[in-house]
PDB file of C-alpha atoms in Angstrom:
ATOM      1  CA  UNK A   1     -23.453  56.108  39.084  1.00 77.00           C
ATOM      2  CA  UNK A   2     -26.065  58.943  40.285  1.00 85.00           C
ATOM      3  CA  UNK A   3     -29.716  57.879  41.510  1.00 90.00           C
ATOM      4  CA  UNK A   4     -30.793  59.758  38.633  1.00 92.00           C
ATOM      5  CA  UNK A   5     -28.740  57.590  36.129  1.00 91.00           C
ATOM      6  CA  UNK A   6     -29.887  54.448  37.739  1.00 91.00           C
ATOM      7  CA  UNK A   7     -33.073  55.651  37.741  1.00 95.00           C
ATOM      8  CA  UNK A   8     -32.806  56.736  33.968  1.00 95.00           C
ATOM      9  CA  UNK A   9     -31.127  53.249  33.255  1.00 95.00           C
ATOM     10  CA  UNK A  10     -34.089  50.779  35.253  1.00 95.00           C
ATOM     11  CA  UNK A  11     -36.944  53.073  33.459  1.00 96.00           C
ATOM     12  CA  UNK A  12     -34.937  51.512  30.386  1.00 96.00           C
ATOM     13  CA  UNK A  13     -35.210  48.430  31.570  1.00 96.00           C
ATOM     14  CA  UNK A  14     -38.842  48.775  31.975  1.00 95.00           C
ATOM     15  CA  UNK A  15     -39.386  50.097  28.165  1.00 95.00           C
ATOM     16  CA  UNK A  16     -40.476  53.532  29.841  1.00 96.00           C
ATOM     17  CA  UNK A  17     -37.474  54.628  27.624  1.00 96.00           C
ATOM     18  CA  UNK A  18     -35.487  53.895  24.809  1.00 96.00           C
ATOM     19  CA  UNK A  19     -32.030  53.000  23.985  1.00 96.00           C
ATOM     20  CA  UNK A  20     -31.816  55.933  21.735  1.00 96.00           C
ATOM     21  CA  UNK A  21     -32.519  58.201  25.111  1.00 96.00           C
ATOM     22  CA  UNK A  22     -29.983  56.825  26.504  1.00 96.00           C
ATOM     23  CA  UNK A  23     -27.392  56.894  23.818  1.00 96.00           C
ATOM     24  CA  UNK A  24     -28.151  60.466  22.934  1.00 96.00           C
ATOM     25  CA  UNK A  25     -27.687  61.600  26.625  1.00 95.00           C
ATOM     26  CA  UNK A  26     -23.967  59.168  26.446  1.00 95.00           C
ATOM     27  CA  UNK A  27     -23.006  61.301  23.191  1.00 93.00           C
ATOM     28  CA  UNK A  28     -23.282  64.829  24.517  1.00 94.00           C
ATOM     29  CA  UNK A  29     -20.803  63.789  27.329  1.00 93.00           C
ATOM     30  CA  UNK A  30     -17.254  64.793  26.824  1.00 91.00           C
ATOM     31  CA  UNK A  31     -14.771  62.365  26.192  1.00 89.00           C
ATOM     32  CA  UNK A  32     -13.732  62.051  29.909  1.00 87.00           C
ATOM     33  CA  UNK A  33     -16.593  61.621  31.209  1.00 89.00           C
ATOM     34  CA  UNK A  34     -17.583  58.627  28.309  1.00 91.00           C
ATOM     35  CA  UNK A  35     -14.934  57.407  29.794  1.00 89.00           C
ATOM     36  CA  UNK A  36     -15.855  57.340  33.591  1.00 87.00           C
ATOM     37  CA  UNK A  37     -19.437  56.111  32.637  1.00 91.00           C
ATOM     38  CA  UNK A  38     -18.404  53.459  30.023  1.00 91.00           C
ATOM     39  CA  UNK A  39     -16.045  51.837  33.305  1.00 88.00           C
ATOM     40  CA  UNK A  40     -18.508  52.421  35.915  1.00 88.00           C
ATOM     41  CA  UNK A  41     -21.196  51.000  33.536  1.00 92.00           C
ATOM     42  CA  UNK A  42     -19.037  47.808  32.739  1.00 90.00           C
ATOM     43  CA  UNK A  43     -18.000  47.300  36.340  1.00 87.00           C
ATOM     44  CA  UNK A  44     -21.880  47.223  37.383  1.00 88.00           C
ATOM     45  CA  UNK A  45     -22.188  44.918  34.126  1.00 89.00           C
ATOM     46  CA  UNK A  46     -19.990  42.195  35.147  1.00 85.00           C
ATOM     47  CA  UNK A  47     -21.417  40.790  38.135  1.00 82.00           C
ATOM     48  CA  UNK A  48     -24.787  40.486  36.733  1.00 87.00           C
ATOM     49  CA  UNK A  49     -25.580  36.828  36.258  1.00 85.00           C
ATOM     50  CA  UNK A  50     -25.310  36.667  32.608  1.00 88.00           C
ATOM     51  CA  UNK A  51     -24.950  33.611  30.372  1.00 88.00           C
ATOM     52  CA  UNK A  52     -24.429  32.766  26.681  1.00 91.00           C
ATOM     53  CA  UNK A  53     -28.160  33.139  25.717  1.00 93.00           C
ATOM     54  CA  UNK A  54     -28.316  36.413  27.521  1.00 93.00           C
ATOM     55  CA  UNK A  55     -25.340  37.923  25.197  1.00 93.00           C
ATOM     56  CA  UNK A  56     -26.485  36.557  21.979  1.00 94.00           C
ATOM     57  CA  UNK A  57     -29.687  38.405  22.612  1.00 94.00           C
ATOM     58  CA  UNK A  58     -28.143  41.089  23.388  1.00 94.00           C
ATOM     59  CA  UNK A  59     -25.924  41.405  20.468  1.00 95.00           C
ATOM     60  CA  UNK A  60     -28.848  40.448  17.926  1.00 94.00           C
ATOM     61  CA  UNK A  61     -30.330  43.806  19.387  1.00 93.00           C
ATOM     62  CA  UNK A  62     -27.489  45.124  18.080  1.00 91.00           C
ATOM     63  CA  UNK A  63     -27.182  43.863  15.310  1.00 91.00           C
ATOM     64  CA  UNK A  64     -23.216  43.019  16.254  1.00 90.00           C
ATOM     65  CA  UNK A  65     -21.434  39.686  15.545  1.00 91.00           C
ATOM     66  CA  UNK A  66     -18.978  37.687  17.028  1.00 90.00           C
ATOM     67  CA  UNK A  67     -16.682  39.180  14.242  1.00 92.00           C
ATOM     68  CA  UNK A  68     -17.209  43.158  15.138  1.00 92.00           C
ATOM     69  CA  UNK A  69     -14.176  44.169  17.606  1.00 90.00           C
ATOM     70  CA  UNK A  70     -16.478  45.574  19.802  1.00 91.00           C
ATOM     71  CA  UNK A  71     -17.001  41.912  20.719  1.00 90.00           C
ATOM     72  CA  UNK A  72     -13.723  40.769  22.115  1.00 88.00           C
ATOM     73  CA  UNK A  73     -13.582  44.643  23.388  1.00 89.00           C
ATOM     74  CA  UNK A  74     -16.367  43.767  26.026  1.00 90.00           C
ATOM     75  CA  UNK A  75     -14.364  40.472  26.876  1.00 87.00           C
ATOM     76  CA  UNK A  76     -17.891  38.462  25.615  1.00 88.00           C
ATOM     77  CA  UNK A  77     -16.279  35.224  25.101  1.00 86.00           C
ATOM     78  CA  UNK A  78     -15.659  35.520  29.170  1.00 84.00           C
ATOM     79  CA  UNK A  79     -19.284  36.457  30.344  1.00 82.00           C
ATOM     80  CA  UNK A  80     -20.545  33.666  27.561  1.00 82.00           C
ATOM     81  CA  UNK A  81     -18.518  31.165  29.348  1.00 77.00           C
ATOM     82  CA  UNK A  82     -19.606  32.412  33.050  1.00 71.00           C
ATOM     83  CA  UNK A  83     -15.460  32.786  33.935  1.00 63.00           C
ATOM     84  CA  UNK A  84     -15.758  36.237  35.666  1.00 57.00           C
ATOM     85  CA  UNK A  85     -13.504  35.215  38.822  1.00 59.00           C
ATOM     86  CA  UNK A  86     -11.719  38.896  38.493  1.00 60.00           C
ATOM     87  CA  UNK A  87     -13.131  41.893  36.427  1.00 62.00           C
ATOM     88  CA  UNK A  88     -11.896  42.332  32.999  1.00 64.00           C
ATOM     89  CA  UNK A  89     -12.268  46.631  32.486  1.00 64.00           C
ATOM     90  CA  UNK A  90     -12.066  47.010  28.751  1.00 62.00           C
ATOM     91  CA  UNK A  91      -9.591  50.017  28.263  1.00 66.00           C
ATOM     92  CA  UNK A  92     -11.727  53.149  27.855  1.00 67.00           C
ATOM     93  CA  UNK A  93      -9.265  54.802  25.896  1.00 68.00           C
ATOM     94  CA  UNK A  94      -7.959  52.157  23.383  1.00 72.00           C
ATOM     95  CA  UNK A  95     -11.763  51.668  22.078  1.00 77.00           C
ATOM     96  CA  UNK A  96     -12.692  50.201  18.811  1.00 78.00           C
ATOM     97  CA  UNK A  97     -12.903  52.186  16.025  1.00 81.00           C
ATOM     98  CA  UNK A  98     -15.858  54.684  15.720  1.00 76.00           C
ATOM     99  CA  UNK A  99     -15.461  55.352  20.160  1.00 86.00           C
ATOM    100  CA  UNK A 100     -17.435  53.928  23.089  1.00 92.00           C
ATOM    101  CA  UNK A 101     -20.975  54.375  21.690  1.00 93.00           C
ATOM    102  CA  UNK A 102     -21.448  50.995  20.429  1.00 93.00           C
ATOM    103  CA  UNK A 103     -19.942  49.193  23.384  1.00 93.00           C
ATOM    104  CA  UNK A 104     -21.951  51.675  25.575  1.00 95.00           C
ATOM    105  CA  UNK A 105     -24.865  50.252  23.510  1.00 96.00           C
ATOM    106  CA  UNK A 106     -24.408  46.635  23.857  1.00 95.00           C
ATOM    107  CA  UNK A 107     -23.952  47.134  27.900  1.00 96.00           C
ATOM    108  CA  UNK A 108     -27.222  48.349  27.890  1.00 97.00           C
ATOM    109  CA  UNK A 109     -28.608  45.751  25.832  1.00 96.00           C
ATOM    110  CA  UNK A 110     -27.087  43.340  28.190  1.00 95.00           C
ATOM    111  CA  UNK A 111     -28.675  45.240  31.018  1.00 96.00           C
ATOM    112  CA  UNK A 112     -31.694  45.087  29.508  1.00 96.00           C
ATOM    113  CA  UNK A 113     -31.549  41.867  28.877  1.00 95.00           C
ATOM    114  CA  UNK A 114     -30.711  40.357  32.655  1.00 93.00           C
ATOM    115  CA  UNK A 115     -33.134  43.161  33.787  1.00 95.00           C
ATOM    116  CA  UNK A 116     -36.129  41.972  32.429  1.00 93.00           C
ATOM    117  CA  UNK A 117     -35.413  38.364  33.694  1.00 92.00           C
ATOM    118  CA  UNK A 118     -35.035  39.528  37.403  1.00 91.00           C
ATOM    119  CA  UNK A 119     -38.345  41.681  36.788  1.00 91.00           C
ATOM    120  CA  UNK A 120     -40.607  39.334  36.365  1.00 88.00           C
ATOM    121  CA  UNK A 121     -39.432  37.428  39.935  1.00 87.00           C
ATOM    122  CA  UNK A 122     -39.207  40.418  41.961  1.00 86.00           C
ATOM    123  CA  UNK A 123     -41.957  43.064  40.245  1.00 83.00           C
ATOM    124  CA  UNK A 124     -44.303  41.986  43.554  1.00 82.00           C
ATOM    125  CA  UNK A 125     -40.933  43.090  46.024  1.00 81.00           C
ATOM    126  CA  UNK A 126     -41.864  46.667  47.030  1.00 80.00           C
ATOM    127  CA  UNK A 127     -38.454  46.789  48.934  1.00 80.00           C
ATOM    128  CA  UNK A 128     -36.152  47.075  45.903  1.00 86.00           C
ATOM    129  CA  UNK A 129     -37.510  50.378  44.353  1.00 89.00           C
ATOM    130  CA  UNK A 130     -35.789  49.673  41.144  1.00 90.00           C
ATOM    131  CA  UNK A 131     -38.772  46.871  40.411  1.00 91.00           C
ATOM    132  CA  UNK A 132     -41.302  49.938  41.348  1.00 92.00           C
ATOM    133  CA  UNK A 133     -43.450  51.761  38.161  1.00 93.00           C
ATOM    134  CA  UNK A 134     -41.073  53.779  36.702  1.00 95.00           C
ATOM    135  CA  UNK A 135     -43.261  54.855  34.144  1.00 95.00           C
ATOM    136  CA  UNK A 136     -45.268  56.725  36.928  1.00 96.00           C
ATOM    137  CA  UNK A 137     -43.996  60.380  37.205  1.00 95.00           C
ATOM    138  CA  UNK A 138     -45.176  60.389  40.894  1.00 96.00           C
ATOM    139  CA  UNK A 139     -42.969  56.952  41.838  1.00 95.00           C
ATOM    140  CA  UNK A 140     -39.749  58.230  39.833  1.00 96.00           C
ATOM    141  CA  UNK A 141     -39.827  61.622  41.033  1.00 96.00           C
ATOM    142  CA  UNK A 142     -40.448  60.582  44.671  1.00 95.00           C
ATOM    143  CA  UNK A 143     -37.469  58.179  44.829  1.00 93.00           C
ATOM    144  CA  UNK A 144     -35.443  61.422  43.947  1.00 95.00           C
ATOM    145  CA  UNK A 145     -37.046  63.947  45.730  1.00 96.00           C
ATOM    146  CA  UNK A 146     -36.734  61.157  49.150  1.00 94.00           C
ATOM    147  CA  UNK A 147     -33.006  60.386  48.672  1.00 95.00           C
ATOM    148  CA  UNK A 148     -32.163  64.615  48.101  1.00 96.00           C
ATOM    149  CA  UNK A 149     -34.175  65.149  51.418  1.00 97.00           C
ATOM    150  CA  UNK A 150     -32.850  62.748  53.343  1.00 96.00           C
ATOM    151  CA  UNK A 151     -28.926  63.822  51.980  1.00 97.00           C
ATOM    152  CA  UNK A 152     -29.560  67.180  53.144  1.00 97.00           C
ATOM    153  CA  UNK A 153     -30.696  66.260  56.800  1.00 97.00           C
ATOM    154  CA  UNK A 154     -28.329  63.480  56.976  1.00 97.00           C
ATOM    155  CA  UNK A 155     -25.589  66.158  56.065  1.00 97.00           C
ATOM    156  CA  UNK A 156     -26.667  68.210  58.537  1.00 95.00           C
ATOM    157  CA  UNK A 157     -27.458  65.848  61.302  1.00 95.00           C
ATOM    158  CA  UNK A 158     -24.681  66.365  64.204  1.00 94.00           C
ATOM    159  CA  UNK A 159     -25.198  62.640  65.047  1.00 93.00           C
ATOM    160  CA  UNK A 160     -23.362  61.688  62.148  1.00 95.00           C
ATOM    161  CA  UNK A 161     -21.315  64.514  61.322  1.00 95.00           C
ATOM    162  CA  UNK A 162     -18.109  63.096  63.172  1.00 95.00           C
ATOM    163  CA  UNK A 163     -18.363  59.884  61.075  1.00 95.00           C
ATOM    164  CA  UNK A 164     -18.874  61.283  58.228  1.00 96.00           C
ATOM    165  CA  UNK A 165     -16.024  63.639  58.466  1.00 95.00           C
ATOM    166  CA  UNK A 166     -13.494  60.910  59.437  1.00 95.00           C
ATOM    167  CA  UNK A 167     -15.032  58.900  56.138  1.00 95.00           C
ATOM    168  CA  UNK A 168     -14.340  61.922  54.360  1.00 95.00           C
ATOM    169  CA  UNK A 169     -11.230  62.165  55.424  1.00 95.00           C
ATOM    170  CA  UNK A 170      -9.975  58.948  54.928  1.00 94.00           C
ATOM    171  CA  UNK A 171     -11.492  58.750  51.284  1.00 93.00           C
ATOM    172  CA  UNK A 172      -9.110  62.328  50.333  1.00 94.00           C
ATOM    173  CA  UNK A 173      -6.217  60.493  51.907  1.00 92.00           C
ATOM    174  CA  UNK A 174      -6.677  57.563  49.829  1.00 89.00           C
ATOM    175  CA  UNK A 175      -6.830  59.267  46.819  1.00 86.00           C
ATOM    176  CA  UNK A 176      -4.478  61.517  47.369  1.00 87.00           C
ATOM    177  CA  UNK A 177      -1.830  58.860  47.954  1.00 85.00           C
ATOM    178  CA  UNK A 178      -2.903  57.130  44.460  1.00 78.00           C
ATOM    179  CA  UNK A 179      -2.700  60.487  42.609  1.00 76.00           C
ATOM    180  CA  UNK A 180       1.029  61.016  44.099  1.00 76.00           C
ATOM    181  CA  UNK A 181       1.639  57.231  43.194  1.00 68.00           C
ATOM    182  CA  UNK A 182       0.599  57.171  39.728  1.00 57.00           C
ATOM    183  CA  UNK A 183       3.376  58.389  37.084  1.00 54.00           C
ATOM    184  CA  UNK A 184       2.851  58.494  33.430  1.00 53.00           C
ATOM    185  CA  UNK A 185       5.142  56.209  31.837  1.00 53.00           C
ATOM    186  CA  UNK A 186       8.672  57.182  30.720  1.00 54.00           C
ATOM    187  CA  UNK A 187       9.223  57.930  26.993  1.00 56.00           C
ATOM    188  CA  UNK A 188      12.943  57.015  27.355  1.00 59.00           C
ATOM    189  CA  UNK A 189      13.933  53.137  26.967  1.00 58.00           C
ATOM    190  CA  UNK A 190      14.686  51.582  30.427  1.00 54.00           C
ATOM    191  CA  UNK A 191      17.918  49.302  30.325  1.00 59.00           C
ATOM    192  CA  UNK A 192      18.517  49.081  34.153  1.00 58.00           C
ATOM    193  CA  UNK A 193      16.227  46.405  36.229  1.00 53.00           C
ATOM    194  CA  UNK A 194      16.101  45.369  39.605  1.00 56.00           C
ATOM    195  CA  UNK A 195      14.813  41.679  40.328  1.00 53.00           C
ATOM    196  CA  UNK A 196      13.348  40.386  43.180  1.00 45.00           C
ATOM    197  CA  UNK A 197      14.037  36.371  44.013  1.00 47.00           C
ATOM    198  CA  UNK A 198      11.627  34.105  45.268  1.00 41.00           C
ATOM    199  CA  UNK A 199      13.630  34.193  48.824  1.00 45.00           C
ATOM    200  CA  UNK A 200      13.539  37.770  48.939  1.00 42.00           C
ATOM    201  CA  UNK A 201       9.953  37.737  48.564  1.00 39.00           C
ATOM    202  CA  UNK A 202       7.806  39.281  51.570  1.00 42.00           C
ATOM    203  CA  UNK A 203       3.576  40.187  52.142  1.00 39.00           C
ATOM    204  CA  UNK A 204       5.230  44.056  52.474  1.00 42.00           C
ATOM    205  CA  UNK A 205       6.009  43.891  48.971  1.00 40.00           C
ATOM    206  CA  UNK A 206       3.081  42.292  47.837  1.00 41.00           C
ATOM    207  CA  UNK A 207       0.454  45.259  46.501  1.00 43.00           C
ATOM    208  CA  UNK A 208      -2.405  43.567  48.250  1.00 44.00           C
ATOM    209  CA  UNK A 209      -4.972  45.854  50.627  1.00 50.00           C
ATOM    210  CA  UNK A 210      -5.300  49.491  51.681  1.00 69.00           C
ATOM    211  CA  UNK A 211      -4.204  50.618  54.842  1.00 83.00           C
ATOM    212  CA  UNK A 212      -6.951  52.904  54.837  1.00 88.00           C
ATOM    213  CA  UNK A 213     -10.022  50.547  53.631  1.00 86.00           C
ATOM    214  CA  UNK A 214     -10.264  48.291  56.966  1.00 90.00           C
ATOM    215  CA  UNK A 215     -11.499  51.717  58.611  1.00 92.00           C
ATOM    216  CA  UNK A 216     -13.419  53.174  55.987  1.00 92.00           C
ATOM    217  CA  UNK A 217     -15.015  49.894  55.785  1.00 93.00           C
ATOM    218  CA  UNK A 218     -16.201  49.640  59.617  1.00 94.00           C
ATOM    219  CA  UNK A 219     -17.577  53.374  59.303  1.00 95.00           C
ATOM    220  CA  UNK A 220     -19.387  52.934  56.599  1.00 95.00           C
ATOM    221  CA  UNK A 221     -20.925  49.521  57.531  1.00 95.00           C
ATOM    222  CA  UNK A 222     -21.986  51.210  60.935  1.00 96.00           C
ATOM    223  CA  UNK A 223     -23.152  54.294  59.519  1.00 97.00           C
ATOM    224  CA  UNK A 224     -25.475  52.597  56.570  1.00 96.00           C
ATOM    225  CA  UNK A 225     -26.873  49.968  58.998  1.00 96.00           C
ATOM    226  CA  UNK A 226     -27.829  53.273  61.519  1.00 96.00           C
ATOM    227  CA  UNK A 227     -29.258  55.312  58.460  1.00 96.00           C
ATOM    228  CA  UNK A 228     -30.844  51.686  57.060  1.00 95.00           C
ATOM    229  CA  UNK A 229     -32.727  50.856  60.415  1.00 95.00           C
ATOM    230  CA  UNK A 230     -33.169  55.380  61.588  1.00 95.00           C
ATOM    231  CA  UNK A 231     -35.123  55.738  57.875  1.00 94.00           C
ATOM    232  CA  UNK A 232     -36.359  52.631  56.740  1.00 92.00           C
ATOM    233  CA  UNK A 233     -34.048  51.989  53.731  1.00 91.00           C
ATOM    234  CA  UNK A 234     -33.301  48.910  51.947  1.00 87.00           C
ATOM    235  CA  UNK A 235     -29.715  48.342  51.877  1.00 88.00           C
ATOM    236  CA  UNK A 236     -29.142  49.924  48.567  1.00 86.00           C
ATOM    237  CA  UNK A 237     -30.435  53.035  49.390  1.00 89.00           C
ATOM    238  CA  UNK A 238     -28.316  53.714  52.459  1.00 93.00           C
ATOM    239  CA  UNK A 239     -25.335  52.692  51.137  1.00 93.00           C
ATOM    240  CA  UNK A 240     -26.519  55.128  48.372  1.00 92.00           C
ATOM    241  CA  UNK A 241     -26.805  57.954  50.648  1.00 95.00           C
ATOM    242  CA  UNK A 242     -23.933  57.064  52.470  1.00 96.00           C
ATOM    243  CA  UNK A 243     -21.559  57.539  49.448  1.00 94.00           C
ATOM    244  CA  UNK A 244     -23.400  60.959  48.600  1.00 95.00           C
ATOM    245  CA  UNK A 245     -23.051  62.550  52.140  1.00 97.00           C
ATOM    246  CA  UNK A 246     -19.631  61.742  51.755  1.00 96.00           C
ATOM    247  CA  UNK A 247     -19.050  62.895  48.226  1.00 95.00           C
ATOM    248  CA  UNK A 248     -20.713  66.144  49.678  1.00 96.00           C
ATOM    249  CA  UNK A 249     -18.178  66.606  52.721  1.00 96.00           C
ATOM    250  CA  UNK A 250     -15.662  65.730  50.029  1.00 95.00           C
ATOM    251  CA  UNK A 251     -16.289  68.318  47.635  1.00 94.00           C
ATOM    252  CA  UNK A 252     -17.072  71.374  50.217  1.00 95.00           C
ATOM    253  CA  UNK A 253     -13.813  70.224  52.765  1.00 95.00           C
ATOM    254  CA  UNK A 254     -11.223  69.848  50.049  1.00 94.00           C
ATOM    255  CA  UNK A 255     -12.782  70.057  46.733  1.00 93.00           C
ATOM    256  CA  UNK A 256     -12.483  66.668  45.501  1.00 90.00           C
ATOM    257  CA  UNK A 257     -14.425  63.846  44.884  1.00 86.00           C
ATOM    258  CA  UNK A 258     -15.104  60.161  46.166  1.00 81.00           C
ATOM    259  CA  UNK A 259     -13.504  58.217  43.443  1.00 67.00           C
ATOM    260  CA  UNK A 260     -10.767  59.245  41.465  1.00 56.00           C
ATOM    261  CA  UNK A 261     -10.519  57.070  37.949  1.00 46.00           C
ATOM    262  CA  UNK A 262      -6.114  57.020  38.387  1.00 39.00           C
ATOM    263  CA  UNK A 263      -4.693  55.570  35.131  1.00 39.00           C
ATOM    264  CA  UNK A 264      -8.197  54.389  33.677  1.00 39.00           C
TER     265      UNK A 264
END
């Protein structure tokens, strides 16, 4: 998710605008990209702190029962019940009928809904800008105009070039491995399996880890603590710019991006 989507997103929070804004920006994206923003959307959803009262408010804003699919789509009954101990990503392209708009609609009503909650205990925190007047032009348009300045000198700043590089690096790797790992399935019937016992069982063949995250991880944690404590940033915003430099590097060294959605 951009700064400017957040952005657009928390000013919705705030009532500076409406759901309909939103919604109307959603529907003039192609179907791909619904896709990409419905999963990244639900992903951020999940590990909000939601219970049953928050959902029930959030589907009477929508006017959507426990009866419409779109309800066991979202995997409700889960976040009702607070069992979220691994994510649950709705498949983007097996929607209900009539697409991702109203599921797109009830995430932000559950947004919305958890949003205003944490508002009202952090509104006095000037370190999370996300709590700041967003209905101020001058606050909204500074938090963008900041982070673009400070992604163009960080860019450019030989001091962290080198890390940023290897980051970038490691990222293309990555996801060029997945790409080359992913196959669509096979339209012909498979008869032929090989079975694996319990004995034969090792950690190699266990699809657990990256051999490429325990690296990426200590770069990155190093570089956003340096950027965090160089430009006075609150931990979201460096790990913000972080991922930006490096989707930058990405895009000019090998004309790719930082994540690639395989098989979503």
């Amino acid at each position: 998710m951009s700064l400017e989507e957040e952005l657009a997103i928390n000013q919705f929070g705030q009532g500076v605008r409406s759901v309909a804004d939103l919604l109307d920006e959603f529907s003039q994206l192609d179907e791909d990209q619904k896709r990409k923003c419905f999963v990244h959307f639900y992903y951020y959803i999940w590990y909000f702190k939601l219970d049953a009262s928050d959902v029930e408010q959030a589907m009477a804003d929508c006017a959507i029962k426990a009866t419409d699919p779109t309800y066991d789509y979202l995997n409700l009954h889960l976040i009702k019940a607070g069992r979220k101990g691994m994510i649950c990503i709705s498949d983007a392209e097996n929607h209900p009928k009539g697409g991702l708009d109203k599921p797109y609609e009830l995430l932000l009503r559950l947004f919305k809904v958890n949003y205003q909650r944490c508002f009202e205990l952090e509104k006095e925190n000037l370190s999370k800008w996300w709590y700041w007047d967003l209905s101020s032009e001058e606050v909204s348009q500074g938090i963008l105009t900041r982070h673009k300045e400070l992604l163009d000198e960080v860019y450019s700043h030989p001091s962290f070039r080198c890390e940023f590089v290897s980051m970038a690096k490691l990222y293309y790797k990555n996801n060029t491995e997945n790409q080359a790992s992913y196959k669509e399935p096979s339209s012909e019937q498979q008869t032929n399996f090989n079975f694996v016992t319990y004995d034969q069982m090792t950690v190699d063949l266990l699809p657990i880890g990256n051999k490429y995250y325990p690296a990426i991880w200590l770069i990155r944690n190093a570089v956003e603590n340096a950027l965090s404590k160089r430009y006075q940033l609150d931990p979201d915003l460096a790990r913000r710019l972080t991922l930006d430099v490096i989707e930058r590097h990405l895009q000019e060294t090998y004309n790719s991006t930082l994540f690639q959605d395989v098989g979503l």
